[in-house]
Amino acid sequence: MMETDASHSFSSDDGVYDCDSGSEGFVEDLVDDELCFASGDIPKLQFRKERSKVRWIEELGMAEVLEKKGKMWITTGISRNGKTYCSIEETLYLAEIGALDVLNVDDTPLPLSDLYAKLAEDREKYGCSWESFEVYRCLKSLGYIVGRHGVAWSMKNVKNKTNADDSVGESCSITDKGNVDDKFITDMFGNMYLGETKPIFDVFPPNSKFRKSSSGDPSFMLCRASVHPPSRQEIEDIETCSGQIPLKFYVVEHGRVSFLSFTKVDLPVLP
Amino acid sequence: MAPRWKGKTAEEPMSVIVSKLQTSLIESNAQGLLSGCVVLLEALPEQTKLLYRACIGRPVITAENDKQWHQLSFEEALYLCSVLKCIKVAGENKCAKSDEELWHYMVAKRVGFPVMFKAYSHLRRKNWVVRAGSQYGVDFVAYRYHPAFVHSEYAVLALPDEDGDVENARLKVWSDYHCTLRLCGSVAKTLLVLHICRNGEDVVSLSSLEHYNVEERIVTRWNPEASRENQTMIVKK
């Protein structure tokens, strides 16, 4: 943060605005980065030589992992009955960066356009909107570990879950035959929160030693904010369920993601 | 944001300064003059020093050698009058007004005054220095001590908790947040929102204000790129 000039910082009584002092150099004019791309200059990510393979399973709204290549699987996908499943955002993220081949159940390729189409489906059919995906992608590309809120990384992790919904542990299962448990679907896509404002992701710091079986608590719960900023009551309602875990809210406007916290404090009584 | 002291040695605690001011004003039967949106107070030299050290009021620059005038905001005047009970305030007829009369006058003059006063007195009672925040686009700025000794920490907005209260409503849309946070950031202050809740009190009076609840929340923007630089690799416990 900028250190304000001592001579200007307590001038609150004589009408000097900080911006008058020329100390405004702290924040430079932000260039709209989209305008930097002249036609033909748009960068392309390289397809990787070693790509993992998954099969999209419509009834689950998730992709079942068939072949794993690379270390990203330490921090991607949930483990159930010895198999790994990816959410739509995980699948799309890896597909975008060229690390994943996605197949249909009939083994035909599922192209990026179809994945984008799934994300665009009405009422967030798979539990994630475009905006939420932008947030997911932003954090993943910076190295954070991002999981869907309320969904355990693995069943061994269930004891470590601290949020109020323990029902994932009780009856959530995908049988070996690939039958779908209704409870599982509800946990993935249903929610305790009726409003627009609700936790979407659990975010963990970058960690090469991350273990799905003992992930520990997330650094923070990331909540989607609605069109309007959350009211104090809405924030408090979510805090009731989040316990000690900090909350952050994201809002996506014109492709820009902002993360805000509304932290309860108690200013000390000074001497 | 940790408090940033300027390196000078602080003197007495704020509570002691305020207490001395209170005693001195009581002893001299201090009476202020209500005028428009301020209260003018004539102060003895020792009181002038204490007002300065407590950061209450602004000196009025005059040619008078033996007297020093100060102008107090409504919040400051009502705080001295009804909370510290160390001054009286009179109108042009020189008759001291009761606390309730003063309250009604101020509420009529200033939109949203009850919420603002609750916020001001909430912080002052904790011995924080509270000054006007309009040049920072907020209601108040709060300092841990006299601004000469410490950089300001908080830019304060006082918001009513009830939806019906439109007078003090701010931060209604996202651009309000972006705007206020950007402004706060450029002057190195943290945004502090005081949610003032009426707690079921119907009548807005000086006495009902005592039962209002104040919830403090700081609003901060998180930059995922900056935070990441500070991350050390997590060692498995």
Short mmCIF file of C-alpha atoms in Angstrom, two decimals, chain A residues 1-6 8-19 23-24 26-30 138-139 141-144 203 205-209 211 214 219-220 222 225-233 235-236 239 248-251 253 257-271, chain B residues 1 4 6 8 13-16 52 57-58 122-123 125-129 131-132 134-136 141-148 150-152 154 161 171-175 177-178 181-182 184-189 192 195 197 215-228 231-236:
data_model
loop_
_atom_site.label_atom_id
_atom_site.label_comp_id
_atom_site.label_asym_id
_atom_site.label_seq_id
_atom_site.Cartn_x
_atom_site.Cartn_y
_atom_site.Cartn_z
CA MET A 1 0.00 0.00 0.00
CA MET A 2 1.12 3.48 -0.66
CA GLU A 3 2.72 5.33 2.22
CA THR A 4 1.14 8.73 2.27
CA ASP A 5 3.50 11.64 2.56
CA ALA A 6 3.65 12.70 6.19
CA HIS A 8 -0.17 15.50 3.50
CA SER A 9 -1.62 12.75 5.56
CA PHE A 10 -3.16 14.71 8.39
CA SER A 11 -4.20 17.71 6.46
CA SER A 12 -7.81 16.76 6.92
CA ASP A 13 -8.56 20.12 8.49
CA ASP A 14 -7.24 22.46 5.89
CA GLY A 15 -9.01 21.18 2.87
CA VAL A 16 -6.08 19.66 1.10
CA TYR A 17 -7.11 16.67 -0.87
CA ASP A 18 -4.55 13.94 -1.20
CA CYS A 19 -4.93 14.01 -4.94
CA SER A 23 0.91 11.65 -4.59
CA GLU A 24 -1.67 9.94 -6.73
CA PHE A 26 0.04 4.94 -6.54
CA VAL A 27 -2.45 3.56 -9.02
CA GLU A 28 -1.49 3.94 -12.61
CA ASP A 29 -4.07 4.16 -15.30
CA LEU A 30 -5.20 0.62 -15.89
CA CYS A 138 -8.35 -17.03 -12.61
CA LEU A 139 -7.45 -18.74 -9.35
CA SER A 141 -3.95 -20.29 -13.27
CA LEU A 142 -2.38 -18.57 -10.27
CA GLY A 143 -1.80 -21.89 -8.56
CA TYR A 144 -4.62 -21.95 -6.03
CA VAL A 203 -10.06 -22.25 -1.96
CA PRO A 205 -3.34 -22.06 -1.07
CA PRO A 206 -0.88 -23.40 -3.66
CA ASN A 207 0.55 -26.60 -2.24
CA SER A 208 2.50 -29.30 -4.02
CA LYS A 209 1.93 -31.60 -1.06
CA ARG A 211 -3.66 -34.47 -0.21
CA SER A 214 -6.57 -34.73 4.27
CA SER A 219 -8.05 -20.74 3.30
CA PHE A 220 -11.41 -19.25 2.55
CA LEU A 222 -15.57 -18.10 -2.00
CA ALA A 225 -22.47 -12.31 -4.90
CA SER A 226 -25.67 -11.46 -6.66
CA VAL A 227 -26.33 -8.50 -8.88
CA HIS A 228 -26.37 -6.37 -5.76
CA PRO A 229 -23.79 -6.32 -3.00
CA PRO A 230 -24.67 -8.69 -0.16
CA SER A 231 -26.59 -7.22 2.73
CA ARG A 232 -25.23 -7.51 6.23
CA GLN A 233 -27.87 -10.13 6.95
CA ILE A 235 -23.30 -12.17 4.98
CA GLU A 236 -24.18 -13.11 8.53
CA GLU A 239 -21.05 -16.86 8.29
CA LYS A 248 -14.68 -13.84 0.31
CA PHE A 249 -17.16 -12.70 -2.27
CA TYR A 250 -16.54 -12.42 -5.96
CA VAL A 251 -18.23 -10.25 -8.48
CA GLU A 253 -18.14 -7.43 -14.29
CA VAL A 257 -13.14 -10.42 -11.26
CA SER A 258 -13.17 -8.57 -7.96
CA PHE A 259 -12.74 -10.33 -4.66
CA LEU A 260 -14.07 -8.60 -1.57
CA SER A 261 -14.19 -9.45 2.11
CA PHE A 262 -16.60 -8.00 4.62
CA THR A 263 -14.83 -8.91 7.81
CA LYS A 264 -16.44 -8.41 11.17
CA VAL A 265 -14.11 -6.56 13.50
CA ASP A 266 -14.22 -5.05 16.94
CA LEU A 267 -12.07 -1.96 17.18
CA PRO A 268 -10.21 -2.05 20.47
CA VAL A 269 -11.05 0.34 23.25
CA LEU A 270 -7.97 2.54 23.31
CA PRO A 271 -6.35 3.86 26.46
CA MET B 1 -3.68 -2.57 8.15
CA ARG B 4 1.49 3.47 11.41
CA LYS B 6 4.93 8.77 12.80
CA LYS B 8 6.97 11.21 17.60
CA PRO B 13 -3.64 8.54 26.56
CA MET B 14 -6.63 10.00 24.74
CA SER B 15 -8.99 9.12 27.58
CA VAL B 16 -6.92 11.27 29.95
CA TYR B 52 -6.46 20.48 19.94
CA GLY B 57 -13.47 21.16 16.85
CA ARG B 58 -11.63 23.52 14.54
CA HIS B 122 -19.54 4.71 19.28
CA LEU B 123 -15.97 5.37 18.16
CA ARG B 125 -16.36 6.15 23.49
CA LYS B 126 -13.62 3.71 22.51
CA ASN B 127 -11.24 6.68 22.60
CA TRP B 128 -10.64 6.77 18.88
CA VAL B 129 -10.15 10.15 17.28
CA ARG B 131 -12.90 13.59 12.27
CA ALA B 132 -15.00 14.54 9.28
CA SER B 134 -16.01 14.26 3.46
CA GLN B 135 -12.76 15.01 1.69
CA TYR B 136 -12.22 11.29 1.42
CA VAL B 141 -11.96 9.19 9.36
CA ALA B 142 -10.83 7.42 12.50
CA TYR B 143 -7.37 7.67 13.98
CA ARG B 144 -5.83 5.76 16.79
CA TYR B 145 -4.50 9.02 18.23
CA HIS B 146 -3.94 12.62 17.16
CA PRO B 147 -3.20 12.72 13.40
CA ALA B 148 0.14 14.37 14.07
CA VAL B 150 -0.28 8.46 13.49
CA HIS B 151 -1.49 7.94 9.96
CA SER B 152 -5.21 7.47 9.71
CA TYR B 154 -10.01 3.93 8.80
CA ASP B 161 -29.27 -1.65 9.11
CA LEU B 171 -22.91 1.19 -0.99
CA LYS B 172 -26.05 0.08 -2.76
CA VAL B 173 -24.49 -1.06 -6.01
CA TRP B 174 -21.13 -2.57 -6.86
CA SER B 175 -19.74 0.53 -8.45
CA TYR B 177 -17.87 -0.28 -3.56
CA HIS B 178 -15.32 -0.04 -6.35
CA LEU B 181 -12.44 1.20 -2.12
CA ARG B 182 -10.36 2.80 -4.83
CA CYS B 184 -9.67 4.56 0.32
CA GLY B 185 -6.80 2.64 -1.16
CA SER B 186 -5.27 5.70 -2.77
CA VAL B 187 -5.15 7.39 0.62
CA ALA B 188 -4.01 4.28 2.46
CA LYS B 189 -7.11 3.87 4.58
CA LEU B 192 -14.80 0.58 7.91
CA HIS B 195 -23.90 -1.00 10.58
CA CYS B 197 -29.21 -1.24 13.98
CA GLU B 215 -21.65 -3.82 14.07
CA GLU B 216 -18.23 -3.06 12.65
CA ARG B 217 -17.08 -4.57 9.37
CA ILE B 218 -14.07 -3.76 7.28
CA VAL B 219 -14.37 -4.08 3.55
CA THR B 220 -11.22 -5.08 1.75
CA ARG B 221 -10.34 -6.02 -1.80
CA TRP B 222 -8.27 -9.13 -2.26
CA ASN B 223 -5.70 -9.42 -5.00
CA PRO B 224 -5.01 -13.08 -5.71
CA GLU B 225 -1.74 -12.29 -7.45
CA ALA B 226 -0.30 -10.27 -4.60
CA SER B 227 -1.33 -12.80 -1.99
CA ARG B 228 0.28 -15.61 -3.87
CA GLN B 231 2.52 -17.90 0.11
CA THR B 232 5.16 -20.23 1.36
CA MET B 233 4.88 -23.83 0.39
CA ILE B 234 2.60 -25.56 2.83
CA VAL B 235 4.25 -28.34 4.75
CA LYS B 236 1.95 -31.25 5.46
#
